[in-house]
N, C-alpha and C. Protein backbone atom coordinates (compact mmCIF):
# COMPACT_ATOMS: atom_id res chain seq x y z
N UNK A 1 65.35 -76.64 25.87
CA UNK A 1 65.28 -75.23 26.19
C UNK A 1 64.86 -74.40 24.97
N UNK A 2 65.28 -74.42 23.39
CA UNK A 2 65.36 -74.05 22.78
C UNK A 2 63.73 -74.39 22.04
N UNK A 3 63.63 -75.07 22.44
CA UNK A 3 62.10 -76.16 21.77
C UNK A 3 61.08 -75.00 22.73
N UNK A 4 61.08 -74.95 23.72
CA UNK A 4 60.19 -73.86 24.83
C UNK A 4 60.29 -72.73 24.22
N UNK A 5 61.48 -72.22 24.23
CA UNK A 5 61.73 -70.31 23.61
C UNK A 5 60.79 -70.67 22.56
N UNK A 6 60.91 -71.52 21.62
CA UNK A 6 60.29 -71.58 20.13
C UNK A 6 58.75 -71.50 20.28
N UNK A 7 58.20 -72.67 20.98
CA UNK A 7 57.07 -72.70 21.13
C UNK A 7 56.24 -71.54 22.00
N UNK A 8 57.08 -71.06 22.72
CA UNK A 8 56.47 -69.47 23.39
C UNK A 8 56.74 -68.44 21.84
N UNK A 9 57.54 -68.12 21.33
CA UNK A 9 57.53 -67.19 20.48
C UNK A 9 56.51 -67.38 19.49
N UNK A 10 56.16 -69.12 19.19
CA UNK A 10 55.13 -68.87 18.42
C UNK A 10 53.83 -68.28 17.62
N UNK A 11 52.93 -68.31 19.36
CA UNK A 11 51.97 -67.42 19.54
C UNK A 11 52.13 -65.96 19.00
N UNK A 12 53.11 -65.24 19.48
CA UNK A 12 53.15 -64.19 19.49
C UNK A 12 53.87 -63.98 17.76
N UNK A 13 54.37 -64.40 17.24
CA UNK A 13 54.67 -64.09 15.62
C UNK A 13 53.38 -64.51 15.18
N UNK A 14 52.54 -65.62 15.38
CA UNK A 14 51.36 -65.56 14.55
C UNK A 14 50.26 -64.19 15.27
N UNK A 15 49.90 -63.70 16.10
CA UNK A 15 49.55 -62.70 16.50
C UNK A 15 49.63 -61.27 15.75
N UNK A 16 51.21 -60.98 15.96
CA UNK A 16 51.99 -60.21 14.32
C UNK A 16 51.47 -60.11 13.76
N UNK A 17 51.60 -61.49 12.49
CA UNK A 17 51.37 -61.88 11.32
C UNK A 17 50.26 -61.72 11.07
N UNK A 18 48.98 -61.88 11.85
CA UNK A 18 47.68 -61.71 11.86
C UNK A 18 47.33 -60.21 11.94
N UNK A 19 48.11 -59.45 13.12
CA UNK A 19 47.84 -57.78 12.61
C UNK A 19 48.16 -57.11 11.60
N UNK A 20 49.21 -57.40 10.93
CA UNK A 20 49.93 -57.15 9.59
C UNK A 20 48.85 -56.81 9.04
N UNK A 21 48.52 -58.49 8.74
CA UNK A 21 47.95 -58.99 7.36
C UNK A 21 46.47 -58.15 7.64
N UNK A 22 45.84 -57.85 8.84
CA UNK A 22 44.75 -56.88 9.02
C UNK A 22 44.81 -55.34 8.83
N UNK A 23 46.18 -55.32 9.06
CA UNK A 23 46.50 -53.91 8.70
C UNK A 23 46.71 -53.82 7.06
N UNK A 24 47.28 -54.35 6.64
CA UNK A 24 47.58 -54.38 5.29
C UNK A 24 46.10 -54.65 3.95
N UNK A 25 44.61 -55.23 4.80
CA UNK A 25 43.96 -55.59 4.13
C UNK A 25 43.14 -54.24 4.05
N UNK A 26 43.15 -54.01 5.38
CA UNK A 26 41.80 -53.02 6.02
C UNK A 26 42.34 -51.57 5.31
N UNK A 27 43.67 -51.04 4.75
CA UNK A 27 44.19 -50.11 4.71
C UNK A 27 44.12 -49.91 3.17
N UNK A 28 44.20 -51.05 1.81
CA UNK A 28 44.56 -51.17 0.52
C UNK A 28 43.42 -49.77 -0.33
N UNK A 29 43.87 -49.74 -1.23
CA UNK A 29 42.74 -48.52 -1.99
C UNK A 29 41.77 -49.91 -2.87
N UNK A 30 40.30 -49.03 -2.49
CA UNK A 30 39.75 -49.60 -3.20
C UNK A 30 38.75 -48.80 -4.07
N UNK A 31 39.04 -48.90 -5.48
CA UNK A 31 39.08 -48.72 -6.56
C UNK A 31 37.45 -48.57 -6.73
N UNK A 32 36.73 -47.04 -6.57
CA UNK A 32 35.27 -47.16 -7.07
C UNK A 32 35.32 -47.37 -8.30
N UNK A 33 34.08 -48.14 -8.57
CA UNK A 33 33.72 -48.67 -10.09
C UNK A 33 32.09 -47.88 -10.49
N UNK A 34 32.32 -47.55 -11.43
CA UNK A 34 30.93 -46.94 -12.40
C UNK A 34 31.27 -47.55 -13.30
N UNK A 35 29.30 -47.75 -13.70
CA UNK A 35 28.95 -49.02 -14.18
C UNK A 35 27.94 -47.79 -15.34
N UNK A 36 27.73 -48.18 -16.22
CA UNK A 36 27.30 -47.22 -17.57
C UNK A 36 26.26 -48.71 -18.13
N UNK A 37 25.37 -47.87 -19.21
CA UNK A 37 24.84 -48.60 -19.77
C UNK A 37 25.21 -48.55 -21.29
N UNK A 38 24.78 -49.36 -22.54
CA UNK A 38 25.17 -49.28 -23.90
C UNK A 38 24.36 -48.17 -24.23
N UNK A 39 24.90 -47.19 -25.27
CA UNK A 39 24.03 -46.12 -25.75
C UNK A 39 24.12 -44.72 -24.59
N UNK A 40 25.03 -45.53 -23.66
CA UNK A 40 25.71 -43.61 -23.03
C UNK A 40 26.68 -42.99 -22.87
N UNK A 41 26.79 -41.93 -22.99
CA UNK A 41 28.04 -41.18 -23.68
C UNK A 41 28.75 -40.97 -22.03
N UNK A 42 30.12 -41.93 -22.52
CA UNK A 42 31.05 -41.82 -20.68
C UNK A 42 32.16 -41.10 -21.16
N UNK A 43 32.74 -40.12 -20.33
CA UNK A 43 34.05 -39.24 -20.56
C UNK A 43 34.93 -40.17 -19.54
N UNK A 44 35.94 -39.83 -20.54
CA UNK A 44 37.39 -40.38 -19.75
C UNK A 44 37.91 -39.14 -18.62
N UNK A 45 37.92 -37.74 -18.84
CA UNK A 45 38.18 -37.10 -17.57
C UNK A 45 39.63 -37.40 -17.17
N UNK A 46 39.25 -37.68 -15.75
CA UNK A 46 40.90 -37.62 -15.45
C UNK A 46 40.70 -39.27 -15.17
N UNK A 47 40.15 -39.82 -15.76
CA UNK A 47 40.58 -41.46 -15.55
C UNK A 47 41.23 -42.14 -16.78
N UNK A 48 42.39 -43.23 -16.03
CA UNK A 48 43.06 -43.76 -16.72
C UNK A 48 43.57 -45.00 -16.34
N UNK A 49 44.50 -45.46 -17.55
CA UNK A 49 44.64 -47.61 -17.42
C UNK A 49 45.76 -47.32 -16.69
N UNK A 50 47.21 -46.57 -17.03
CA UNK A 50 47.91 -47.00 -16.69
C UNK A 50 49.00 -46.38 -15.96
N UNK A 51 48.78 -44.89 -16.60
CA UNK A 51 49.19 -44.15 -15.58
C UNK A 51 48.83 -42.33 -16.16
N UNK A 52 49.02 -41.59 -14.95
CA UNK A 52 48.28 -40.84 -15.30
C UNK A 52 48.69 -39.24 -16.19
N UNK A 53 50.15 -39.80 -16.66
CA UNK A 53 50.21 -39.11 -18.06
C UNK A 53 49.72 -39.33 -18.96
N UNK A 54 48.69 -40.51 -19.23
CA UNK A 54 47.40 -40.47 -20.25
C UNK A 54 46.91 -39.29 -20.17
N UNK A 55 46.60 -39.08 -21.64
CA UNK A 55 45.70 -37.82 -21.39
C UNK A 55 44.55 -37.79 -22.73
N UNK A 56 43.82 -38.50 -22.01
CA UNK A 56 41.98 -38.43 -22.63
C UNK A 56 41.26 -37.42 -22.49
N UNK A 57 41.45 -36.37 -21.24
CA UNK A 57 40.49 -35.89 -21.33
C UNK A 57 39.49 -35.17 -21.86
N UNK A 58 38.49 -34.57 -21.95
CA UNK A 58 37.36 -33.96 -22.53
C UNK A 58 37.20 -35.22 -24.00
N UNK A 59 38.02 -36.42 -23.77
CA UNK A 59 37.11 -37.40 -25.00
C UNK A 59 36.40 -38.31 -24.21
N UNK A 60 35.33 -38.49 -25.29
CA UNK A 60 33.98 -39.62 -24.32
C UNK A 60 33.90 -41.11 -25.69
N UNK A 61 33.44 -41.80 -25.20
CA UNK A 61 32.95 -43.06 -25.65
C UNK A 61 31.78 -43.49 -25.71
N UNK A 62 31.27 -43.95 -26.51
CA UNK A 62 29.58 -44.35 -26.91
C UNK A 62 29.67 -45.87 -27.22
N UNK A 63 29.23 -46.64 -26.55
CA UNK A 63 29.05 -48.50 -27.16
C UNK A 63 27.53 -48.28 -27.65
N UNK A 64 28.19 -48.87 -29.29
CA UNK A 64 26.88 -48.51 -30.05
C UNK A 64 26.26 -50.17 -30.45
N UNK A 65 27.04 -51.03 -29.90
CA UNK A 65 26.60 -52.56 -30.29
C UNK A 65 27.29 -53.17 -29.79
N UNK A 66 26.96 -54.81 -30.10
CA UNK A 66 28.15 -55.78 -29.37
C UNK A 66 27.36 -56.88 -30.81
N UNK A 67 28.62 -57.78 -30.71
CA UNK A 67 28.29 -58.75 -31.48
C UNK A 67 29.49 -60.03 -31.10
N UNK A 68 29.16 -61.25 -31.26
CA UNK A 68 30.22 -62.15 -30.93
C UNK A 68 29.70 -63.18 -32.21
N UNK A 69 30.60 -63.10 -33.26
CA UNK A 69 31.03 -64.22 -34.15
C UNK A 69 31.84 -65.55 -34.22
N UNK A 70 31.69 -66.49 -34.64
CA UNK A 70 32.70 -67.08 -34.85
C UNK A 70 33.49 -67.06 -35.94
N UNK A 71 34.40 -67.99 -35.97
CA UNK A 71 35.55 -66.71 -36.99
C UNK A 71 35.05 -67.06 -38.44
N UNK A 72 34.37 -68.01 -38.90
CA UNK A 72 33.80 -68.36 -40.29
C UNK A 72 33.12 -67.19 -40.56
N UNK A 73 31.89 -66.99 -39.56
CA UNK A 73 30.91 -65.73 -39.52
C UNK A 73 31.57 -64.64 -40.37
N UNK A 74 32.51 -64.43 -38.93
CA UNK A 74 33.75 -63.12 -38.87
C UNK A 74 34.24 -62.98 -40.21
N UNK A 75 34.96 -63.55 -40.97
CA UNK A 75 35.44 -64.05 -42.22
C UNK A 75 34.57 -63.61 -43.40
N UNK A 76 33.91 -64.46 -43.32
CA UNK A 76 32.77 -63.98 -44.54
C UNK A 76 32.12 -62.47 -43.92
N UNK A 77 31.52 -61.92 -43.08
CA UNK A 77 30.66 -60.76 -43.16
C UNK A 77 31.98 -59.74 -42.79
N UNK A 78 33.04 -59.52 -42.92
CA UNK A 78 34.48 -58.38 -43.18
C UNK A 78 35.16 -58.83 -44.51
N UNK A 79 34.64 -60.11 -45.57
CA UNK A 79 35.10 -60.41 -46.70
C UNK A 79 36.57 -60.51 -46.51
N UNK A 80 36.93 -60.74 -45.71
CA UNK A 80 38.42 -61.39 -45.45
C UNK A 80 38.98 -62.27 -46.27
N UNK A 81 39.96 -62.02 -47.44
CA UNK A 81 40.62 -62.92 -48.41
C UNK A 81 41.91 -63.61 -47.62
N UNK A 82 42.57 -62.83 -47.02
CA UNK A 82 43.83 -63.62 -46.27
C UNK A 82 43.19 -64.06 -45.07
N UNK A 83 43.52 -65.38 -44.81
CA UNK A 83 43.08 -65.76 -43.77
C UNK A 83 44.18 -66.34 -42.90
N UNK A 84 45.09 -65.92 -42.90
CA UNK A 84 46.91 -66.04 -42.60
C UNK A 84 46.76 -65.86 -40.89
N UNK A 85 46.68 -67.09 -40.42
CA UNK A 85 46.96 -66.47 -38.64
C UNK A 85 45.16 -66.16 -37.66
N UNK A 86 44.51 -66.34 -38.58
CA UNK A 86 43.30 -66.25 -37.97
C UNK A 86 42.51 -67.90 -37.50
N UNK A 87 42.62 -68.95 -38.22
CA UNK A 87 42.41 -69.69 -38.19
C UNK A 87 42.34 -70.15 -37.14
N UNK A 88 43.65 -70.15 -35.93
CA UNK A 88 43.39 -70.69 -34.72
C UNK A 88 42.50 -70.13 -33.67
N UNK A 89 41.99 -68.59 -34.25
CA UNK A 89 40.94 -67.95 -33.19
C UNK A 89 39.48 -68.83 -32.81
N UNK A 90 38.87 -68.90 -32.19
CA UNK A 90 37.07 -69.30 -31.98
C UNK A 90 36.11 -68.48 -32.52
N UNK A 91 36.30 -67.22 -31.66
CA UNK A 91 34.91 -66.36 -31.99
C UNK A 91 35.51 -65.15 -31.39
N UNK A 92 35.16 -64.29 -31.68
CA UNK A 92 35.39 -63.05 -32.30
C UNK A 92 34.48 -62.19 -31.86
N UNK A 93 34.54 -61.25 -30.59
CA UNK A 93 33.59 -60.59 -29.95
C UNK A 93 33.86 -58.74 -30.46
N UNK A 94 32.96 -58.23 -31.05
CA UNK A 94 33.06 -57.35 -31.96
C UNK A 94 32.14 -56.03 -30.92
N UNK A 95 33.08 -54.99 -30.78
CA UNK A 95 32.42 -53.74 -29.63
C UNK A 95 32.16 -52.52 -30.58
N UNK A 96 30.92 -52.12 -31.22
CA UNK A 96 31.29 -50.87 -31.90
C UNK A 96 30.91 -49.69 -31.27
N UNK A 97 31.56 -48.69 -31.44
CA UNK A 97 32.29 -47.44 -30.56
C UNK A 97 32.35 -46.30 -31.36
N UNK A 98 31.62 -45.05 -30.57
CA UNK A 98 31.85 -43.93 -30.97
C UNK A 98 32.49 -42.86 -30.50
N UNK A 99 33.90 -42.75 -30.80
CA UNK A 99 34.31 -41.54 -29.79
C UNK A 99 34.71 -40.60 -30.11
N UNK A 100 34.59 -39.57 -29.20
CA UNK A 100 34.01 -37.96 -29.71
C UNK A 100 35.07 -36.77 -28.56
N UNK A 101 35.53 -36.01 -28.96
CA UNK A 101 36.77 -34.97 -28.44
C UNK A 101 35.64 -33.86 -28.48
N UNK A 102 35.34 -34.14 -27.16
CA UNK A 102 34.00 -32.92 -26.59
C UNK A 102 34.83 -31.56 -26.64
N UNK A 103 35.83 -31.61 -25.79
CA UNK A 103 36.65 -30.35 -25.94
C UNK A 103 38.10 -30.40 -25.96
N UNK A 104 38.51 -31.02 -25.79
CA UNK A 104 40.15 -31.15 -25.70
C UNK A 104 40.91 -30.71 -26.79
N UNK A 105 41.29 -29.74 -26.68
CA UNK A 105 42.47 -28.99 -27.37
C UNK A 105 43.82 -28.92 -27.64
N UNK A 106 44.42 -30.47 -26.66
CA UNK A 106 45.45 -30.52 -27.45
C UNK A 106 46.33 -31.07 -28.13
N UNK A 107 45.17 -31.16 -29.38
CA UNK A 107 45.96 -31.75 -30.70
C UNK A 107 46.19 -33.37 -30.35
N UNK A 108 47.68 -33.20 -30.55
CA UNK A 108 48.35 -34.30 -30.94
C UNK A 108 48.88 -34.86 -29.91
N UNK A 109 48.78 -34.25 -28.71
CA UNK A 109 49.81 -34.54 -27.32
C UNK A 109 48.91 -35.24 -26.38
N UNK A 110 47.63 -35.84 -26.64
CA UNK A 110 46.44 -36.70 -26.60
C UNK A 110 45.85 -37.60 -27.47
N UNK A 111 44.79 -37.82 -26.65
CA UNK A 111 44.01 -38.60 -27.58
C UNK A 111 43.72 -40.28 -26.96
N UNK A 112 43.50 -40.97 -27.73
CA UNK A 112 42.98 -42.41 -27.09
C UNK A 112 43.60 -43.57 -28.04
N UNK A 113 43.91 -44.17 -26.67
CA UNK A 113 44.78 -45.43 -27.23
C UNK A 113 44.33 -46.75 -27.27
N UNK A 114 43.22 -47.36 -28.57
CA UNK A 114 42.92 -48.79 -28.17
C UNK A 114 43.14 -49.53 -27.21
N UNK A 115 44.11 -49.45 -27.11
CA UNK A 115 45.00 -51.00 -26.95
C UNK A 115 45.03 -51.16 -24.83
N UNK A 116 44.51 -49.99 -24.54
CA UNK A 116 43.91 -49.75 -22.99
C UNK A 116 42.45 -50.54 -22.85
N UNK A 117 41.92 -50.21 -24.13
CA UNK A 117 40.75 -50.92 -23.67
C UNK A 117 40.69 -52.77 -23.23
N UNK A 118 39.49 -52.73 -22.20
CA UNK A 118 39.20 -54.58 -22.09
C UNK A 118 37.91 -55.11 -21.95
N UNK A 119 38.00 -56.01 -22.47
CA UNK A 119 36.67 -56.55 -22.40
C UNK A 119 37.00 -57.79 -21.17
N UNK A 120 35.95 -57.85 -20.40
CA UNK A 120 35.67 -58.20 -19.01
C UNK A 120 34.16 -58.67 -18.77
N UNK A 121 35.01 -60.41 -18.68
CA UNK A 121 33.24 -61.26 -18.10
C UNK A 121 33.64 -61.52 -16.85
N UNK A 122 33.27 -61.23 -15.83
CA UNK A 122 33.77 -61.82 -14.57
C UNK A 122 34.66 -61.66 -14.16
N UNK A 123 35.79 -62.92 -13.98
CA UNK A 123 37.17 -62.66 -13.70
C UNK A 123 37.83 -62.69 -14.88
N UNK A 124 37.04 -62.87 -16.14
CA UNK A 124 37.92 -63.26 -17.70
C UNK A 124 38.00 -61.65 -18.18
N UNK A 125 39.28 -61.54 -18.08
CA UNK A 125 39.82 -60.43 -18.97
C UNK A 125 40.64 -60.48 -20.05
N UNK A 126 40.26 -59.50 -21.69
CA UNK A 126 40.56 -59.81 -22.30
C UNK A 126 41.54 -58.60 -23.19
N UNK A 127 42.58 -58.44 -23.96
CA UNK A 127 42.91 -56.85 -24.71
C UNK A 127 42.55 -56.89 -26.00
N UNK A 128 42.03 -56.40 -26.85
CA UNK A 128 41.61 -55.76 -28.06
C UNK A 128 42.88 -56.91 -29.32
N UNK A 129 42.58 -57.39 -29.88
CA UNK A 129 43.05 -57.48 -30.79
C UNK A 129 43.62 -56.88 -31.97
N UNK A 130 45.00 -56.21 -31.99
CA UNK A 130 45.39 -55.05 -32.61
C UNK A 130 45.67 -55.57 -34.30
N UNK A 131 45.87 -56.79 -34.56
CA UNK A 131 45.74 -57.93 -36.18
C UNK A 131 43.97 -57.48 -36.59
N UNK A 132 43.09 -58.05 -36.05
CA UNK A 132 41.56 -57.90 -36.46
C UNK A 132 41.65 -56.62 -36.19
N UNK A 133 41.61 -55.95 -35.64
CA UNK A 133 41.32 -54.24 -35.55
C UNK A 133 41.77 -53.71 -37.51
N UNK A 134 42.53 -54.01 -37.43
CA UNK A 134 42.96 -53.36 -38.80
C UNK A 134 42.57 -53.84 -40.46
N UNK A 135 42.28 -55.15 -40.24
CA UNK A 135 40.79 -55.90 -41.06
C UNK A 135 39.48 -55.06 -41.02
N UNK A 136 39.05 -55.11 -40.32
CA UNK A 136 37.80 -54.23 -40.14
C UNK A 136 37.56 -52.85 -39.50
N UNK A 137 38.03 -52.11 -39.80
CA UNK A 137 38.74 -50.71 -39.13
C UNK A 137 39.19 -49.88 -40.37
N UNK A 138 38.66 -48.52 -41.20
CA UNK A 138 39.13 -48.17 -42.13
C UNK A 138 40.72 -47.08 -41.94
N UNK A 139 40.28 -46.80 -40.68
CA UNK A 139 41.44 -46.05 -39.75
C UNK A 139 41.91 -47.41 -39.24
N UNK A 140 43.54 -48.04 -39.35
CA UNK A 140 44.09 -48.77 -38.84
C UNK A 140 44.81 -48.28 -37.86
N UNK A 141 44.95 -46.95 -37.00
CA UNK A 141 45.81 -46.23 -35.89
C UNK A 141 44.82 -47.27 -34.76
N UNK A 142 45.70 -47.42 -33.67
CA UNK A 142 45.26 -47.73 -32.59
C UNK A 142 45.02 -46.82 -31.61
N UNK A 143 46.17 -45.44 -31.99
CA UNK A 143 46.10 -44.28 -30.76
C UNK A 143 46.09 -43.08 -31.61
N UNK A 144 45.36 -42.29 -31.39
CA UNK A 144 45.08 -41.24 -32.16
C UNK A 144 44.02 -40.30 -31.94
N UNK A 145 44.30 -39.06 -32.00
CA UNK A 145 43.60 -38.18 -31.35
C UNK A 145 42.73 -37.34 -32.78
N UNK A 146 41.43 -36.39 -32.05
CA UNK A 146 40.55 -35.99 -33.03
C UNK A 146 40.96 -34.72 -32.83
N UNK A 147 39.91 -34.07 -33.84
CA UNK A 147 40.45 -32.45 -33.31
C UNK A 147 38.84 -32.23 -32.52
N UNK A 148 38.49 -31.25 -31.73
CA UNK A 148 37.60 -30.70 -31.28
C UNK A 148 36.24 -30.59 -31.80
N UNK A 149 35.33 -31.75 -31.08
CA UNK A 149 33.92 -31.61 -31.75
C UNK A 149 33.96 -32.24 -32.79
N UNK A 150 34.99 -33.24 -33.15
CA UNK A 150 35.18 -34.58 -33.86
C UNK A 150 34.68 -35.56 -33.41
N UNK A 151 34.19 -36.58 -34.22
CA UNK A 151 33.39 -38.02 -33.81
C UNK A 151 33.84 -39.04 -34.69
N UNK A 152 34.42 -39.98 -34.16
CA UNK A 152 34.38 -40.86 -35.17
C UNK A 152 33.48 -42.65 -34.46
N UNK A 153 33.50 -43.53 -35.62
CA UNK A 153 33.21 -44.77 -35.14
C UNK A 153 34.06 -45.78 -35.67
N UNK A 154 34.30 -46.70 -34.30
CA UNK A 154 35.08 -47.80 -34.43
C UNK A 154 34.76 -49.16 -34.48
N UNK A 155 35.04 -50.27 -34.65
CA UNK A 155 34.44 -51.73 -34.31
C UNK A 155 35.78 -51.95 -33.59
N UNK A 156 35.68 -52.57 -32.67
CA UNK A 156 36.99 -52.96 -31.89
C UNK A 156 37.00 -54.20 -31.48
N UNK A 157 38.01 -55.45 -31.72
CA UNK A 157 37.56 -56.69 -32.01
C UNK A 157 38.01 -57.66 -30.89
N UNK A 158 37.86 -58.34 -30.36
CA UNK A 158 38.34 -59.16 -28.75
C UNK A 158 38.53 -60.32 -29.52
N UNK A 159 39.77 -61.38 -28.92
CA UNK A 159 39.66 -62.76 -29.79
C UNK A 159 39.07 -63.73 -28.28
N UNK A 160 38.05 -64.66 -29.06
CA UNK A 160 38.23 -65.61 -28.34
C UNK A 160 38.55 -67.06 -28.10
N UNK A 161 38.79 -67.80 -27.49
CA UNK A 161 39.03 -69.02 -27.93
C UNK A 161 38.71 -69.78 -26.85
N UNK A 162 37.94 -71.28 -27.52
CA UNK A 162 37.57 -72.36 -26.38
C UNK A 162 38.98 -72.72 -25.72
N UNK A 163 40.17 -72.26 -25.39
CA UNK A 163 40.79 -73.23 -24.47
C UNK A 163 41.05 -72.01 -23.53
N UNK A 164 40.28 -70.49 -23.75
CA UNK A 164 40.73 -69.70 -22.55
C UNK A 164 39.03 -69.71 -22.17
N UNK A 165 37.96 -69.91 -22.54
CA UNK A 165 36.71 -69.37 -22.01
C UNK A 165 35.79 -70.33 -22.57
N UNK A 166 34.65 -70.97 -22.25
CA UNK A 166 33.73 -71.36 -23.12
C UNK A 166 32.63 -70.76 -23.10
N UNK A 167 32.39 -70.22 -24.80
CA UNK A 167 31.49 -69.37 -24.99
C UNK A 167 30.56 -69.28 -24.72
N UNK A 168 29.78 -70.34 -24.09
CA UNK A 168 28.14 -70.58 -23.42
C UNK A 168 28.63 -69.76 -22.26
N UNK A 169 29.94 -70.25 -21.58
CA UNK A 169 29.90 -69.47 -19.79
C UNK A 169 29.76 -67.96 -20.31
N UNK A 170 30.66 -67.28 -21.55
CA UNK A 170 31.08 -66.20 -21.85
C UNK A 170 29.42 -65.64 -21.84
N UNK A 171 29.01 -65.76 -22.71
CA UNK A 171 27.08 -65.41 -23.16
C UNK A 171 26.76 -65.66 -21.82
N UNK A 172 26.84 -66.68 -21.14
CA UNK A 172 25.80 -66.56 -19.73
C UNK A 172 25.77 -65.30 -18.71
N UNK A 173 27.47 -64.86 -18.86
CA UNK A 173 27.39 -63.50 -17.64
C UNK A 173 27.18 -62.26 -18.47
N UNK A 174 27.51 -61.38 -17.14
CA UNK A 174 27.53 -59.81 -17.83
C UNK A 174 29.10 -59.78 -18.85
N UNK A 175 28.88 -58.91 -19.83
CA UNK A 175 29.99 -58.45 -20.47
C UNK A 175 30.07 -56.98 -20.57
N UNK A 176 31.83 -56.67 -19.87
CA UNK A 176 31.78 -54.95 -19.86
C UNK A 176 33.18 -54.90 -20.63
N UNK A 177 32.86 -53.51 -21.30
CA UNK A 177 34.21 -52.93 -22.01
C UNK A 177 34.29 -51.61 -21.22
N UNK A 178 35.70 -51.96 -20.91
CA UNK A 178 36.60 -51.38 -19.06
C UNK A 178 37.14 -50.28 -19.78
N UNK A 179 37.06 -49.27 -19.79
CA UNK A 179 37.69 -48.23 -20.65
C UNK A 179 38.55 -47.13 -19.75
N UNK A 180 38.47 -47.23 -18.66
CA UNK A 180 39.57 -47.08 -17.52
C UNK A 180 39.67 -47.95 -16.36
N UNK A 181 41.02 -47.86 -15.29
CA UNK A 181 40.50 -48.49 -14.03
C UNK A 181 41.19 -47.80 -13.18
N UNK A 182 41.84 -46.64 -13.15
CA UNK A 182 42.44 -45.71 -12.44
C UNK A 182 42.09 -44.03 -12.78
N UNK A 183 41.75 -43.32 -11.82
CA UNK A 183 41.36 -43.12 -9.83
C UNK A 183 39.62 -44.08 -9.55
N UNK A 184 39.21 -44.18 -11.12
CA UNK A 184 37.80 -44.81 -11.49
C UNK A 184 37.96 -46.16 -12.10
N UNK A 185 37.36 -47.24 -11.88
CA UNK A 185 37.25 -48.28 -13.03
C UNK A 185 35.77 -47.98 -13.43
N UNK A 186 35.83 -47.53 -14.87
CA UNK A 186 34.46 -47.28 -15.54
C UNK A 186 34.54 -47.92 -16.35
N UNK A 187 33.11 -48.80 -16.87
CA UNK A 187 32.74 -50.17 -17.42
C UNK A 187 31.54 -49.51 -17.64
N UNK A 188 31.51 -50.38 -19.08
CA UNK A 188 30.11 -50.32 -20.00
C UNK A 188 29.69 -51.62 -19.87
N UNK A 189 28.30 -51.61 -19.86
CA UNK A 189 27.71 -52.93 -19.96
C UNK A 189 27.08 -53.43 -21.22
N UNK A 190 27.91 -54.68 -21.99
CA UNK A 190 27.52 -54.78 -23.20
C UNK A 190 25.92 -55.17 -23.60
C-alpha cells in the first residue's frame, strides 16, 4: 500500500522540483557586464565589489599596459634584494593603472581599494597581490583616496603559479582586470 502512495507521489514531487528549480533559474539577477578596452578611461560611478557602501565615485581607471613575467624576470627588472617568500611564485602578471578623482569631494571617506580588484581569464580568477604590490609600488597604501583632479599611476601585481593555471592556457585567452561586479561587472580587456 505504502509502495503505491510512494510511487504515485513521485511524479508529482519531481514535477515541483522541476517548477522550483524553473522558477528559481528564470527569476535570478543577471549581472550586465561592460567590456572596455586598454587605454580607456572607465568610472567606477555607482559600481561596486562588495557592497555598496564603497564609495568610488567620480574616480576612473586607465589600463596603461599589461605585462606577465616570470619571477627571475620579475626579480631582476624591480631589483629585488630580498627574495624572502617569493620564490614559490611562477610568473607574475603586472597591470599598470592610472587612476584619477574626476570629481569626488570627499576626501578621506572614499577613495579606491586595491585589493577589490581581479584579474580574470575565463573561469580563472585571481586577487592582486598585496606582498608584490609594495616591492614595486612607491605608494605602498592599498586603499586610498586622491584629492580632486588628482592622478596617479600604479603597477598592480597578480601571482601566478603552474599548479593553479598553465601559462600557455593563461596567454591563449582573453585577460580582463574586473574593477567592479555590482549593479555592473565592468572589465578591461588586457
Amino acid at each position: 500500500m505504502w509502495k503505491k502512495v510512494l510511487l504515485g507521489l513521485l511524479p508529482v514531487i519531481t514535477v515541483i522540483c522541476s517548477i522550483q528549480i524553473h522558477y528559481v533559474n528564470s527569476h535570478s539577477i543577471n549581472v550586465p557586464i561592460f567590456y572596455y578596452k586598454m587605454n580607456e578611461e572607465v568610472r567606477f560611478d555607482d559600481n561596486y565589489n562588495d557592497t555598496s557602501l564603497e564609495s568610488s565615485d567620480g574616480y576612473s581607471i586607465t589600463v596603461l599596459g599589461h605585462e606577465q613575467l616570470n619571477i627571475d624576470s620579475f626579480i631582476k627588472k624591480y631589483n629585488i634584494i630580498e627574495e624572502m617568500g617569493l620564490n614559490h611564485y611562477d610568473y607574475i602578471s603586472i597591470i599598470h593603472v592610472k587612476i584619477k578623482n574626476c570629481n569626488n569631494t570627499n576626501g578621506s571617506r572614499s577613495g579606491i581599494d586595491m585589493r577589490n580588484l581581479i584579474l580574470q581569464n575565463g573561469s580563472y580568477i585571481n586577487f592582486f597581490s598585496q606582498v608584490l604590490y609594495s616591492y614595486i609600488n612607491t605608494y605602498p597604501e592599498t586603499k586610498f583616496s586622491l584629492s580632486e583632479n588628482n592622478e596617479m599611476e600604479f603597477w598592480i601585481p597578480f601571482v601566478l603559479t603552474n599548479k593553479d593555471i598553465d601559462p600557455e592556457d593563461f596567454n591563449s585567452g582573453d585577460s580582463f582586470l574586473v574593477i567592479s561586479l555590482y549593479p555592473h561587472k565592468c572589465m578591461i580587456k588586457l
